[in-house]
PDB file of C-alpha atoms and ligand atoms in Angstrom:
ATOM      1  CA  MET A  87      83.139 114.483  76.628  1.00 89.00           C
ATOM      2  CA  ARG A  88      82.632 112.816  80.295  1.00 97.00           C
ATOM      3  CA  THR A  89      84.096 109.548  80.634  1.00 98.00           C
ATOM      4  CA  ILE A  90      82.192 109.066  83.533  1.00 98.00           C
ATOM      5  CA  ASP A  91      78.981 111.000  85.732  1.00 98.00           C
ATOM      6  CA  TRP A  92      75.772 110.406  87.541  1.00 98.00           C
ATOM      7  CA  VAL A  93      72.966 110.642  85.214  1.00 98.00           C
ATOM      8  CA  ASP A  94      69.208 110.726  86.589  1.00 98.00           C
ATOM      9  CA  GLY A  95      70.097 108.145  89.658  1.00 97.00           C
ATOM     10  CA  ALA A  96      72.583 105.764  87.803  1.00 98.00           C
ATOM     11  CA  ILE A  97      76.390 105.788  86.646  1.00 98.00           C
ATOM     12  CA  GLU A  98      76.878 106.246  82.960  1.00 98.00           C
ATOM     13  CA  LEU A  99      80.310 105.546  81.707  1.00 98.00           C
ATOM     14  CA  VAL A 100      81.775 105.059  78.613  1.00 98.00           C
ATOM     15  CA  ASP A 101      82.784 101.461  77.676  1.00 98.00           C
ATOM     16  CA  GLN A 102      86.472 101.413  77.392  1.00 98.00           C
ATOM     17  CA  THR A 103      86.579  97.721  76.498  1.00 98.00           C
ATOM     18  CA  LEU A 104      84.722  98.719  72.844  1.00 98.00           C
ATOM     19  CA  LEU A 105      87.281 101.619  71.831  1.00 98.00           C
ATOM     20  CA  PRO A 106      88.303 102.572  69.702  1.00 98.00           C
ATOM     21  CA  ASP A 107      85.568 100.499  67.119  1.00 97.00           C
ATOM     22  CA  LYS A 108      82.478 101.953  69.009  1.00 97.00           C
ATOM     23  CA  CYS A 109      81.745 104.769  71.513  1.00 97.00           C
ATOM     24  CA  VAL A 110      78.935 103.019  73.868  1.00 98.00           C
ATOM     25  CA  THR A 111      77.837 104.805  77.402  1.00 98.00           C
ATOM     26  CA  LEU A 112      76.709 101.780  79.527  1.00 98.00           C
ATOM     27  CA  ARG A 113      74.267 102.750  82.226  1.00 98.00           C
ATOM     28  CA  ILE A 114      75.229 100.981  85.771  1.00 98.00           C
ATOM     29  CA  GLU A 115      72.350 100.808  88.358  1.00 98.00           C
ATOM     30  CA  THR A 116      73.523  98.050  90.969  1.00 98.00           C
ATOM     31  CA  VAL A 117      77.300  97.715  92.534  1.00 98.00           C
ATOM     32  CA  GLY A 118      77.354  94.362  90.967  1.00 98.00           C
ATOM     33  CA  GLU A 119      77.434  96.001  87.556  1.00 98.00           C
ATOM     34  CA  LEU A 120      79.534  98.239  88.534  1.00 98.00           C
ATOM     35  CA  VAL A 121      81.956  95.864  90.225  1.00 98.00           C
ATOM     36  CA  ASP A 122      81.807  93.838  86.899  1.00 98.00           C
ATOM     37  CA  ALA A 123      82.433  96.812  84.351  1.00 98.00           C
ATOM     38  CA  ILE A 124      85.497  97.787  86.806  1.00 98.00           C
ATOM     39  CA  ARG A 125      86.900  94.132  86.793  1.00 98.00           C
ATOM     40  CA  ARG A 126      86.826  93.705  83.036  1.00 98.00           C
ATOM     41  CA  LEU A 127      88.240  97.458  82.433  1.00 98.00           C
ATOM     42  CA  ALA A 128      84.907  98.870  80.825  1.00 98.00           C
ATOM     43  CA  VAL A 129      86.255 102.182  83.482  1.00 98.00           C
ATOM     44  CA  ARG A 130      89.956 102.417  84.427  1.00 98.00           C
ATOM     45  CA  GLY A 131      92.472 104.463  85.324  1.00 98.00           C
ATOM     46  CA  ALA A 132      93.029 105.441  88.686  1.00 98.00           C
ATOM     47  CA  PRO A 133      91.007 108.857  89.198  1.00 98.00           C
ATOM     48  CA  ALA A 134      88.158 107.622  86.785  1.00 98.00           C
ATOM     49  CA  LEU A 135      88.365 104.401  89.496  1.00 98.00           C
ATOM     50  CA  GLY A 136      87.946 106.817  92.281  1.00 98.00           C
ATOM     51  CA  VAL A 137      84.872 108.708  90.924  1.00 98.00           C
ATOM     52  CA  ALA A 138      83.338 105.463  90.190  1.00 98.00           C
ATOM     53  CA  GLY A 139      84.035 104.214  93.625  1.00 98.00           C
ATOM     54  CA  ALA A 140      82.547 107.314  95.174  1.00 98.00           C
ATOM     55  CA  LEU A 141      79.374 107.110  92.758  1.00 98.00           C
ATOM     56  CA  GLY A 142      79.219 103.265  93.137  1.00 98.00           C
ATOM     57  CA  VAL A 143      78.246 103.889  97.140  1.00 98.00           C
ATOM     58  CA  LEU A 144      74.951 105.516  95.984  1.00 98.00           C
ATOM     59  CA  LEU A 145      74.283 102.313  94.196  1.00 98.00           C
ATOM     60  CA  ALA A 146      74.475 100.301  97.633  1.00 98.00           C
ATOM     61  CA  ASP A 147      71.004  99.288  98.764  1.00 97.00           C
ATOM     62  CA  GLY A 148      69.514  96.574 101.156  1.00 96.00           C
ATOM     63  CA  GLU A 149      70.115  96.483 105.015  1.00 96.00           C
ATOM     64  CA  PRO A 150      72.768  98.193 106.436  1.00 96.00           C
ATOM     65  CA  ALA A 151      75.090  94.483 106.281  1.00 97.00           C
ATOM     66  CA  GLN A 152      74.150  93.993 103.101  1.00 98.00           C
ATOM     67  CA  VAL A 153      75.291  97.677 101.869  1.00 98.00           C
ATOM     68  CA  ALA A 154      78.386  97.303 103.796  1.00 98.00           C
ATOM     69  CA  GLU A 155      79.017  93.974 102.034  1.00 98.00           C
ATOM     70  CA  GLN A 156      78.583  95.695  98.883  1.00 98.00           C
ATOM     71  CA  ILE A 157      81.049  98.551  99.725  1.00 98.00           C
ATOM     72  CA  ALA A 158      83.517  96.126 100.501  1.00 98.00           C
ATOM     73  CA  ALA A 159      82.980  94.346  97.361  1.00 98.00           C
ATOM     74  CA  LEU A 160      83.480  97.946  95.273  1.00 98.00           C
ATOM     75  CA  ARG A 161      86.330  98.761  97.410  1.00 98.00           C
ATOM     76  CA  ALA A 162      88.490  95.389  96.615  1.00 98.00           C
ATOM     77  CA  ALA A 163      87.210  94.969  92.977  1.00 98.00           C
ATOM     78  CA  ARG A 164      90.772  95.805  91.974  1.00 98.00           C
ATOM     79  CA  PRO A 165      93.530  96.074  94.205  1.00 98.00           C
ATOM     80  CA  THR A 166      96.430  98.615  92.973  1.00 98.00           C
ATOM     81  CA  ALA A 167      94.808 101.726  92.313  1.00 97.00           C
ATOM     82  CA  VAL A 168      94.602 103.387  95.753  1.00 98.00           C
ATOM     83  CA  ASN A 169      91.819 106.100  94.107  1.00 98.00           C
ATOM     84  CA  LEU A 170      88.994 103.309  94.117  1.00 98.00           C
ATOM     85  CA  ALA A 171      89.075 102.535  97.829  1.00 98.00           C
ATOM     86  CA  TRP A 172      89.472 106.181  98.691  1.00 98.00           C
ATOM     87  CA  GLY A 173      87.070 107.254  96.709  1.00 98.00           C
ATOM     88  CA  VAL A 174      84.681 104.658  98.149  1.00 98.00           C
ATOM     89  CA  ASP A 175      85.654 106.050 101.574  1.00 98.00           C
ATOM     90  CA  GLN A 176      84.912 109.677 100.897  1.00 98.00           C
ATOM     91  CA  ALA A 177      81.225 108.867  99.986  1.00 98.00           C
ATOM     92  CA  ALA A 178      80.424 105.787 102.425  1.00 98.00           C
ATOM     93  CA  ALA A 179      81.942 108.157 105.356  1.00 98.00           C
ATOM     94  CA  GLN A 180      78.532 110.441 104.601  1.00 98.00           C
ATOM     95  CA  LEU A 181      76.224 107.345 104.707  1.00 97.00           C
ATOM     96  CA  PRO A 182      75.256 108.056 108.415  1.00 97.00           C
ATOM     97  CA  ARG A 183      73.837 111.491 107.313  1.00 98.00           C
ATOM     98  CA  GLY A 184      71.947 109.976 104.222  1.00 96.00           C
ATOM     99  CA  ARG A 185      71.690 110.043 100.664  1.00 96.00           C
ATOM    100  CA  GLU A 186      72.247 113.949  99.785  1.00 98.00           C
ATOM    101  CA  ALA A 187      75.313 113.833 101.685  1.00 98.00           C
ATOM    102  CA  VAL A 188      76.376 110.683 100.150  1.00 98.00           C
ATOM    103  CA  LEU A 189      75.522 112.263  96.799  1.00 98.00           C
ATOM    104  CA  ALA A 190      77.252 115.711  97.843  1.00 98.00           C
ATOM    105  CA  ALA A 191      80.545 113.858  98.661  1.00 98.00           C
ATOM    106  CA  ALA A 192      80.466 111.969  95.654  1.00 98.00           C
ATOM    107  CA  LEU A 193      80.072 114.546  93.315  1.00 98.00           C
ATOM    108  CA  ARG A 194      82.537 116.312  95.102  1.00 98.00           C
ATOM    109  CA  VAL A 195      84.855 113.602  94.042  1.00 98.00           C
ATOM    110  CA  ARG A 196      84.415 113.861  90.564  1.00 98.00           C
ATOM    111  CA  ASP A 197      84.724 117.790  90.576  1.00 98.00           C
ATOM    112  CA  ASP A 198      87.608 117.521  92.557  1.00 98.00           C
ATOM    113  CA  ASP A 199      89.125 115.179  89.744  1.00 98.00           C
ATOM    114  CA  LEU A 200      88.057 117.906  87.019  1.00 98.00           C
ATOM    115  CA  ALA A 201      90.007 120.598  88.691  1.00 98.00           C
ATOM    116  CA  ALA A 202      92.793 118.613  89.886  1.00 98.00           C
ATOM    117  CA  CYS A 203      93.155 117.255  85.736  1.00 98.00           C
ATOM    118  CA  ARG A 204      93.358 120.988  84.996  1.00 98.00           C
ATOM    119  CA  ALA A 205      96.020 122.186  87.571  1.00 98.00           C
ATOM    120  CA  MET A 206      98.665 118.834  86.713  1.00 98.00           C
ATOM    121  CA  GLY A 207      98.138 119.765  83.058  1.00 98.00           C
ATOM    122  CA  GLU A 208      99.309 123.531  83.720  1.00 98.00           C
ATOM    123  CA  ARG A 209     101.986 122.589  86.335  1.00 98.00           C
ATOM    124  CA  GLY A 210     103.242 119.843  83.904  1.00 98.00           C
ATOM    125  CA  ALA A 211     103.485 121.960  81.153  1.00 98.00           C
ATOM    126  CA  ASP A 212     105.076 125.167  82.972  1.00 98.00           C
ATOM    127  CA  LEU A 213     107.885 122.524  84.410  1.00 98.00           C
ATOM    128  CA  LEU A 214     108.769 121.124  80.542  1.00 98.00           C
ATOM    129  CA  GLU A 215     111.318 123.215  79.463  1.00 96.00           C
ATOM    130  CA  GLY A 216     111.299 123.686  75.213  1.00 96.00           C
ATOM    131  CA  ASP A 217     108.982 124.803  72.516  1.00 95.00           C
ATOM    132  CA  ARG A 218     108.996 121.452  70.094  1.00 97.00           C
ATOM    133  CA  LEU A 219     108.588 118.519  72.692  1.00 98.00           C
ATOM    134  CA  ARG A 220     108.545 115.206  72.077  1.00 98.00           C
ATOM    135  CA  ILE A 221     106.931 113.114  74.675  1.00 99.00           C
ATOM    136  CA  MET A 222     106.676 109.253  75.439  1.00 99.00           C
ATOM    137  CA  THR A 223     104.196 107.752  77.189  1.00 99.00           C
ATOM    138  CA  VAL A 224     102.666 104.569  78.110  1.00 98.00           C
ATOM    139  CA  CYS A 225      98.814 102.781  78.544  1.00 98.00           C
ATOM    140  CA  ASN A 226      96.344 105.630  78.676  1.00 98.00           C
ATOM    141  CA  THR A 227      96.135 108.422  81.286  1.00 98.00           C
ATOM    142  CA  GLY A 228      93.755 110.747  79.211  1.00 98.00           C
ATOM    143  CA  GLY A 229      90.298 111.932  79.665  1.00 98.00           C
ATOM    144  CA  LEU A 230      89.347 108.218  79.488  1.00 98.00           C
ATOM    145  CA  ALA A 231      91.112 107.534  82.880  1.00 98.00           C
ATOM    146  CA  ALA A 232      89.747 110.184  84.662  1.00 98.00           C
ATOM    147  CA  VAL A 233      86.392 112.590  83.876  1.00 98.00           C
ATOM    148  CA  GLU A 234      87.233 114.845  81.378  1.00 97.00           C
ATOM    149  CA  ARG A 235      91.073 115.662  80.900  1.00 96.00           C
ATOM    150  CA  GLY A 236      93.789 113.183  82.130  1.00 98.00           C
ATOM    151  CA  THR A 237      97.221 113.139  84.156  1.00 98.00           C
ATOM    152  CA  ALA A 238     100.037 112.542  82.234  1.00 98.00           C
ATOM    153  CA  LEU A 239      98.070 112.903  78.907  1.00 98.00           C
ATOM    154  CA  GLY A 240      96.533 115.954  80.444  1.00 98.00           C
ATOM    155  CA  VAL A 241      99.798 117.457  80.194  1.00 98.00           C
ATOM    156  CA  VAL A 242     100.270 116.767  76.564  1.00 98.00           C
ATOM    157  CA  GLN A 243      97.000 118.222  76.025  1.00 98.00           C
ATOM    158  CA  THR A 244      98.061 121.271  77.835  1.00 98.00           C
ATOM    159  CA  LEU A 245     101.291 121.625  75.689  1.00 98.00           C
ATOM    160  CA  HIS A 246      99.287 120.726  72.616  1.00 98.00           C
ATOM    161  CA  GLU A 247      97.172 123.550  73.245  1.00 98.00           C
ATOM    162  CA  ARG A 248      99.829 125.963  74.082  1.00 98.00           C
ATOM    163  CA  GLY A 249     101.693 124.683  70.671  1.00 98.00           C
ATOM    164  CA  ARG A 250     104.220 123.437  72.082  1.00 98.00           C
ATOM    165  CA  LEU A 251     104.040 119.750  71.405  1.00 98.00           C
ATOM    166  CA  ALA A 252     106.178 118.099  68.583  1.00 98.00           C
ATOM    167  CA  GLU A 253     104.855 114.544  68.806  1.00 98.00           C
ATOM    168  CA  VAL A 254     103.733 111.701  71.529  1.00 99.00           C
ATOM    169  CA  LEU A 255     105.436 108.384  70.914  1.00 99.00           C
ATOM    170  CA  ALA A 256     102.672 106.167  72.393  1.00 99.00           C
ATOM    171  CA  LEU A 257     103.661 102.583  73.690  1.00 98.00           C
ATOM    172  CA  GLU A 258     101.056  99.959  72.685  1.00 98.00           C
ATOM    173  CA  THR A 259     100.808  98.578  76.135  1.00 98.00           C
ATOM    174  CA  ARG A 260     100.446  94.916  76.139  1.00 97.00           C
ATOM    175  CA  PRO A 261      98.330  92.803  76.985  1.00 97.00           C
ATOM    176  CA  LEU A 262      95.550  94.850  76.958  1.00 97.00           C
ATOM    177  CA  LEU A 263      96.281  97.185  74.646  1.00 98.00           C
ATOM    178  CA  GLN A 264      95.292 100.742  76.408  1.00 98.00           C
ATOM    179  CA  GLY A 265      97.559 102.769  74.446  1.00 98.00           C
ATOM    180  CA  ALA A 266      97.076 101.248  70.964  1.00 98.00           C
ATOM    181  CA  ARG A 267      93.338 101.684  71.532  1.00 98.00           C
ATOM    182  CA  LEU A 268      92.865 104.675  73.839  1.00 98.00           C
ATOM    183  CA  THR A 269      95.513 106.813  73.793  1.00 99.00           C
ATOM    184  CA  THR A 270      95.590 106.796  69.986  1.00 98.00           C
ATOM    185  CA  TRP A 271      92.098 107.517  69.883  1.00 98.00           C
ATOM    186  CA  GLU A 272      92.435 110.507  72.475  1.00 98.00           C
ATOM    187  CA  LEU A 273      95.109 112.185  70.465  1.00 98.00           C
ATOM    188  CA  ALA A 274      93.709 112.036  67.303  1.00 98.00           C
ATOM    189  CA  ARG A 275      90.560 113.473  68.605  1.00 98.00           C
ATOM    190  CA  MET A 276      92.812 116.486  69.887  1.00 98.00           C
ATOM    191  CA  GLY A 277      94.506 116.424  67.060  1.00 98.00           C
ATOM    192  CA  ALA A 278      97.843 115.953  68.299  1.00 98.00           C
ATOM    193  CA  PRO A 279     100.623 114.614  66.489  1.00 98.00           C
ATOM    194  CA  HIS A 280     101.772 111.112  67.511  1.00 98.00           C
ATOM    195  CA  ARG A 281     102.998 107.755  66.550  1.00 98.00           C
ATOM    196  CA  LEU A 282     102.424 104.047  68.134  1.00 99.00           C
ATOM    197  CA  ILE A 283     105.337 102.068  69.256  1.00 98.00           C
ATOM    198  CA  ALA A 284     105.869  98.188  70.464  1.00 98.00           C
ATOM    199  CA  ASP A 285     106.259  98.213  74.193  1.00 98.00           C
ATOM    200  CA  SER A 286     110.004  96.679  73.761  1.00 98.00           C
ATOM    201  CA  ALA A 287     110.763 100.082  71.477  1.00 98.00           C
ATOM    202  CA  GLY A 288     110.638 102.196  74.222  1.00 98.00           C
ATOM    203  CA  PRO A 289     114.246 102.138  75.726  1.00 98.00           C
ATOM    204  CA  TYR A 290     115.390 101.814  72.333  1.00 98.00           C
ATOM    205  CA  LEU A 291     114.056 104.894  71.162  1.00 98.00           C
ATOM    206  CA  LEU A 292     114.877 106.801  74.474  1.00 98.00           C
ATOM    207  CA  ALA A 293     118.648 105.560  73.726  1.00 98.00           C
ATOM    208  CA  LYS A 294     118.802 106.757  70.325  1.00 98.00           C
ATOM    209  CA  GLY A 295     117.640 110.347  71.195  1.00 97.00           C
ATOM    210  CA  GLY A 296     115.276 112.850  70.474  1.00 93.00           C
ATOM    211  CA  VAL A 297     112.635 111.829  73.377  1.00 98.00           C
ATOM    212  CA  ASP A 298     112.682 115.041  75.606  1.00 98.00           C
ATOM    213  CA  ALA A 299     110.601 113.345  78.603  1.00 98.00           C
ATOM    214  CA  VAL A 300     108.589 110.482  79.344  1.00 99.00           C
ATOM    215  CA  LEU A 301     105.464 111.294  81.338  1.00 99.00           C
ATOM    216  CA  ILE A 302     103.347 108.618  83.192  1.00 98.00           C
ATOM    217  CA  GLY A 303     100.677 108.445  85.440  1.00 98.00           C
ATOM    218  CA  ALA A 304     100.193 106.659  88.761  1.00 98.00           C
ATOM    219  CA  ASP A 305      97.819 103.761  90.403  1.00 98.00           C
ATOM    220  CA  ARG A 306      99.353 104.191  93.866  1.00 98.00           C
ATOM    221  CA  ILE A 307     102.477 106.219  95.037  1.00 98.00           C
ATOM    222  CA  ALA A 308     103.992 105.108  98.396  1.00 98.00           C
ATOM    223  CA  ALA A 309     105.434 107.328 101.241  1.00 98.00           C
ATOM    224  CA  ASN A 310     108.943 107.165  99.701  1.00 98.00           C
ATOM    225  CA  GLY A 311     107.861 107.897  96.053  1.00 98.00           C
ATOM    226  CA  ASP A 312     107.859 104.670  94.762  1.00 98.00           C
ATOM    227  CA  THR A 313     105.409 104.866  92.015  1.00 98.00           C
ATOM    228  CA  ALA A 314     103.318 101.767  91.220  1.00 98.00           C
ATOM    229  CA  ASN A 315     101.661 102.225  87.211  1.00 98.00           C
ATOM    230  CA  LYS A 316     101.405 100.141  84.317  1.00 98.00           C
ATOM    231  CA  ILE A 317     103.428  97.172  83.576  1.00 98.00           C
ATOM    232  CA  GLY A 318     106.161  98.501  81.231  1.00 98.00           C
ATOM    233  CA  SER A 319     106.812 102.094  83.125  1.00 98.00           C
ATOM    234  CA  TYR A 320     109.705 100.673  84.900  1.00 98.00           C
ATOM    235  CA  ALA A 321     111.580  99.818  81.878  1.00 98.00           C
ATOM    236  CA  LEU A 322     111.007 103.262  80.401  1.00 98.00           C
ATOM    237  CA  ALA A 323     112.651 104.595  83.623  1.00 98.00           C
ATOM    238  CA  LEU A 324     115.468 102.447  83.428  1.00 98.00           C
ATOM    239  CA  GLY A 325     115.845 103.836  79.888  1.00 98.00           C
ATOM    240  CA  ALA A 326     114.992 107.113  80.693  1.00 98.00           C
ATOM    241  CA  GLU A 327     117.586 107.271  82.953  1.00 98.00           C
ATOM    242  CA  ARG A 328     120.410 105.534  80.960  1.00 98.00           C
ATOM    243  CA  ALA A 329     119.644 108.468  78.342  1.00 98.00           C
ATOM    244  CA  GLY A 330     119.407 111.299  80.412  1.00 98.00           C
ATOM    245  CA  VAL A 331     115.794 111.969  79.678  1.00 98.00           C
ATOM    246  CA  PRO A 332     113.437 113.607  82.487  1.00 98.00           C
ATOM    247  CA  PHE A 333     110.849 110.481  83.823  1.00 99.00           C
ATOM    248  CA  ILE A 334     107.955 112.204  85.185  1.00 99.00           C
ATOM    249  CA  VAL A 335     104.891 110.990  87.133  1.00 99.00           C
ATOM    250  CA  VAL A 336     101.718 113.117  86.823  1.00 99.00           C
ATOM    251  CA  ALA A 337      98.914 112.029  89.239  1.00 98.00           C
ATOM    252  CA  PRO A 338      96.907 113.799  91.818  1.00 98.00           C
ATOM    253  CA  GLU A 339      97.469 114.131  95.571  1.00 98.00           C
ATOM    254  CA  THR A 340      94.568 111.327  96.151  1.00 98.00           C
ATOM    255  CA  THR A 341      97.140 108.567  94.667  1.00 98.00           C
ATOM    256  CA  ILE A 342      99.887 109.128  96.928  1.00 98.00           C
ATOM    257  CA  ASP A 343      99.138 106.576  99.730  1.00 98.00           C
ATOM    258  CA  PRO A 344     100.763 107.924 102.733  1.00 97.00           C
ATOM    259  CA  GLY A 345      99.823 104.526 104.349  1.00 97.00           C
ATOM    260  CA  THR A 346     102.164 102.287 101.989  1.00 98.00           C
ATOM    261  CA  PRO A 347     105.778 103.163 103.004  1.00 98.00           C
ATOM    262  CA  SER A 348     107.415 102.078 100.256  1.00 98.00           C
ATOM    263  CA  GLY A 349     106.682 100.181  96.935  1.00 98.00           C
ATOM    264  CA  ASP A 350     107.465  96.566  98.187  1.00 98.00           C
ATOM    265  CA  GLN A 351     103.875  96.646  99.961  1.00 98.00           C
ATOM    266  CA  ILE A 352     101.895  97.627  97.049  1.00 98.00           C
ATOM    267  CA  ASP A 353      99.477  94.788  96.087  1.00 98.00           C
ATOM    268  CA  ILE A 354     100.493  94.301  92.497  1.00 98.00           C
ATOM    269  CA  GLU A 355      96.854  92.817  90.344  1.00 98.00           C
ATOM    270  CA  ASP A 356      97.836  89.954  88.459  1.00 97.00           C
ATOM    271  CA  ARG A 357      95.006  89.511  85.952  1.00 98.00           C
ATOM    272  CA  GLY A 358      95.780  85.799  84.957  1.00 96.00           C
ATOM    273  CA  ALA A 359      96.645  83.922  82.077  1.00 96.00           C
ATOM    274  CA  ASP A 360      94.103  84.449  79.262  1.00 96.00           C
ATOM    275  CA  GLU A 361      94.802  88.119  78.740  1.00 97.00           C
ATOM    276  CA  ILE A 362      98.577  86.756  77.721  1.00 97.00           C
ATOM    277  CA  VAL A 363      97.795  83.487  75.766  1.00 98.00           C
ATOM    278  CA  THR A 364      95.297  85.110  74.303  1.00 97.00           C
ATOM    279  CA  ILE A 365      94.653  88.434  72.233  1.00 93.00           C
ATOM    280  CA  ARG A 366      90.851  89.306  71.644  1.00 87.00           C
ATOM    281  CA  GLY A 367      89.705  85.965  72.020  1.00 89.00           C
ATOM    282  CA  VAL A 368      92.324  84.515  69.481  1.00 96.00           C
ATOM    283  CA  ARG A 369      94.492  82.292  70.842  1.00 97.00           C
ATOM    284  CA  LEU A 370      98.437  83.004  70.600  1.00 96.00           C
ATOM    285  CA  ALA A 371     100.346  80.632  73.011  1.00 97.00           C
ATOM    286  CA  PRO A 372      99.915  76.561  72.278  1.00 97.00           C
ATOM    287  CA  GLU A 373      96.784  75.413  74.542  1.00 95.00           C
ATOM    288  CA  GLY A 374      98.064  74.814  78.166  1.00 95.00           C
ATOM    289  CA  THR A 375     100.394  77.587  78.338  1.00 97.00           C
ATOM    290  CA  GLN A 376     101.443  78.768  81.418  1.00 97.00           C
ATOM    291  CA  ALA A 377     101.899  82.910  82.093  1.00 97.00           C
ATOM    292  CA  LEU A 378     102.419  85.590  84.633  1.00 98.00           C
ATOM    293  CA  ASN A 379     100.427  88.794  83.960  1.00 98.00           C
ATOM    294  CA  PRO A 380     101.532  91.572  86.779  1.00 98.00           C
ATOM    295  CA  ALA A 381      99.398  94.568  85.419  1.00 98.00           C
ATOM    296  CA  PHE A 382     101.465  97.119  87.057  1.00 98.00           C
ATOM    297  CA  ASP A 383     105.065  97.791  88.189  1.00 98.00           C
ATOM    298  CA  VAL A 384     106.882  99.680  90.825  1.00 98.00           C
ATOM    299  CA  THR A 385     109.510 102.166  89.584  1.00 98.00           C
ATOM    300  CA  PRO A 386     111.518 103.067  92.704  1.00 98.00           C
ATOM    301  CA  HIS A 387     111.811 106.778  93.644  1.00 98.00           C
ATOM    302  CA  ASP A 388     115.161 107.392  92.623  1.00 98.00           C
ATOM    303  CA  LEU A 389     114.306 106.663  88.893  1.00 98.00           C
ATOM    304  CA  ILE A 390     112.017 109.462  89.070  1.00 98.00           C
ATOM    305  CA  THR A 391     112.759 113.290  88.082  1.00 98.00           C
ATOM    306  CA  ALA A 392     110.011 114.748  89.521  1.00 98.00           C
ATOM    307  CA  ILE A 393     105.995 113.630  90.716  1.00 98.00           C
ATOM    308  CA  VAL A 394     103.800 116.554  89.494  1.00 98.00           C
ATOM    309  CA  THR A 395     100.563 116.570  91.620  1.00 98.00           C
ATOM    310  CA  ASP A 396      97.580 119.120  91.389  1.00 98.00           C
ATOM    311  CA  LYS A 397      99.331 120.956  94.436  1.00 98.00           C
ATOM    312  CA  ARG A 398     103.119 120.828  93.657  1.00 98.00           C
ATOM    313  CA  VAL A 399     105.954 119.362  91.997  1.00 98.00           C
ATOM    314  CA  ILE A 400     108.042 116.568  94.234  1.00 98.00           C
ATOM    315  CA  ARG A 401     111.482 116.168  93.894  1.00 94.00           C
ATOM    316  CA  PRO A 402     113.334 112.847  95.454  1.00 82.00           C
TER     317      PRO A 402
HETATM  318  O1  MRU B 799      94.941  99.009  84.105  1.00 53.38           O
HETATM  319  P1  MRU B 799      94.626 100.092  83.920  1.00 53.38           P
HETATM  320  O2  MRU B 799      94.200 100.509  82.629  1.00 53.38           O
HETATM  321  O3  MRU B 799      93.463 100.397  84.915  1.00 53.38           O
HETATM  322  O4  MRU B 799      96.114 100.788  84.419  1.00 53.38           O
HETATM  323  C1  MRU B 799      95.900 102.091  84.388  1.00 53.38           C
HETATM  324  C2  MRU B 799      97.162 103.096  84.536  1.00 53.38           C
HETATM  325  O5  MRU B 799      97.889 102.158  84.558  1.00 53.38           O
HETATM  326  C3  MRU B 799      97.376 104.400  84.330  1.00 53.38           C
HETATM  327  O6  MRU B 799      98.553 105.023  83.893  1.00 53.38           O
HETATM  328  C4  MRU B 799      97.082 104.932  85.757  1.00 53.38           C
HETATM  329  O7  MRU B 799      95.816 104.540  86.564  1.00 53.38           O
HETATM  330  C5  MRU B 799      96.830 106.514  86.036  1.00 53.38           C
HETATM  331  S1  MRU B 799      95.293 107.006  84.905  1.00 53.38           S
HETATM  332  C6  MRU B 799      95.840 108.645  84.941  1.00 53.38           C
END
């Protein structure tokens, strides 16, 4: 299944806000619709955002100034995942050469993602030692976060295909529950053994033993290796270090941002109080409760055992 694609002059994408209850494909025909889909996480995950950004340039229309305005809005729809702006830039650079050139560039971003995820899956599975691996992961880094196969969950998929996966422990990933809703859905479709855990159980279960590796994705990797990923990643990195468990980031080269020297300079999206004080429309906290909602955190490079990309393995 493709999470996102270009079909008959529009973007088609799986609406991830409705999973796992319904698998509905949205047809996106304007930049405004795409920006809205990105902001409400109908499409999400760094590689998928890169593809959405590139394909989205094809939806920009009007006078040159209006096109430029739409492209700027698309680039800024979410700030942390560098792939979004990168994907937009890949396609927008071809605008002077005409629509066919933009289309070719955008489809290249899509196709490169398919190849990169396959390569990361192989490289990550080769890196890990052992026959019956128990893997811990956070958020959703599977095909839903890319085009067909994912990054960290792509490694899990390859391990499973090679008969080397004992179990995945998936963090539920409050507040939007990408782990509980999406990762479990993908693992069930793969037929991969898994159990869902509360986010706060992660470090304790690492300390208890029996987890062979923590695999996470990334939204932006700074030049020094500091890595922004879904909130909760840093706690897992601390727990993994204390327990002596390898903590591995799996991300395409396009997630490395040489223009950001270290994690301090990464813009971390705050998604507002509603996602914290309510859950799927049901209020949890008293009326008027204030909240902080950083969607990502930054894991310092010295807590990362290795970064696996589509081209190489990077060590601190
Ligand atoms: O807020 P989200 O769901 O877009 O956050 C996604 C993540 O944090 C992923 O781990 C990251 O984008 C890598 S996806 C292969």
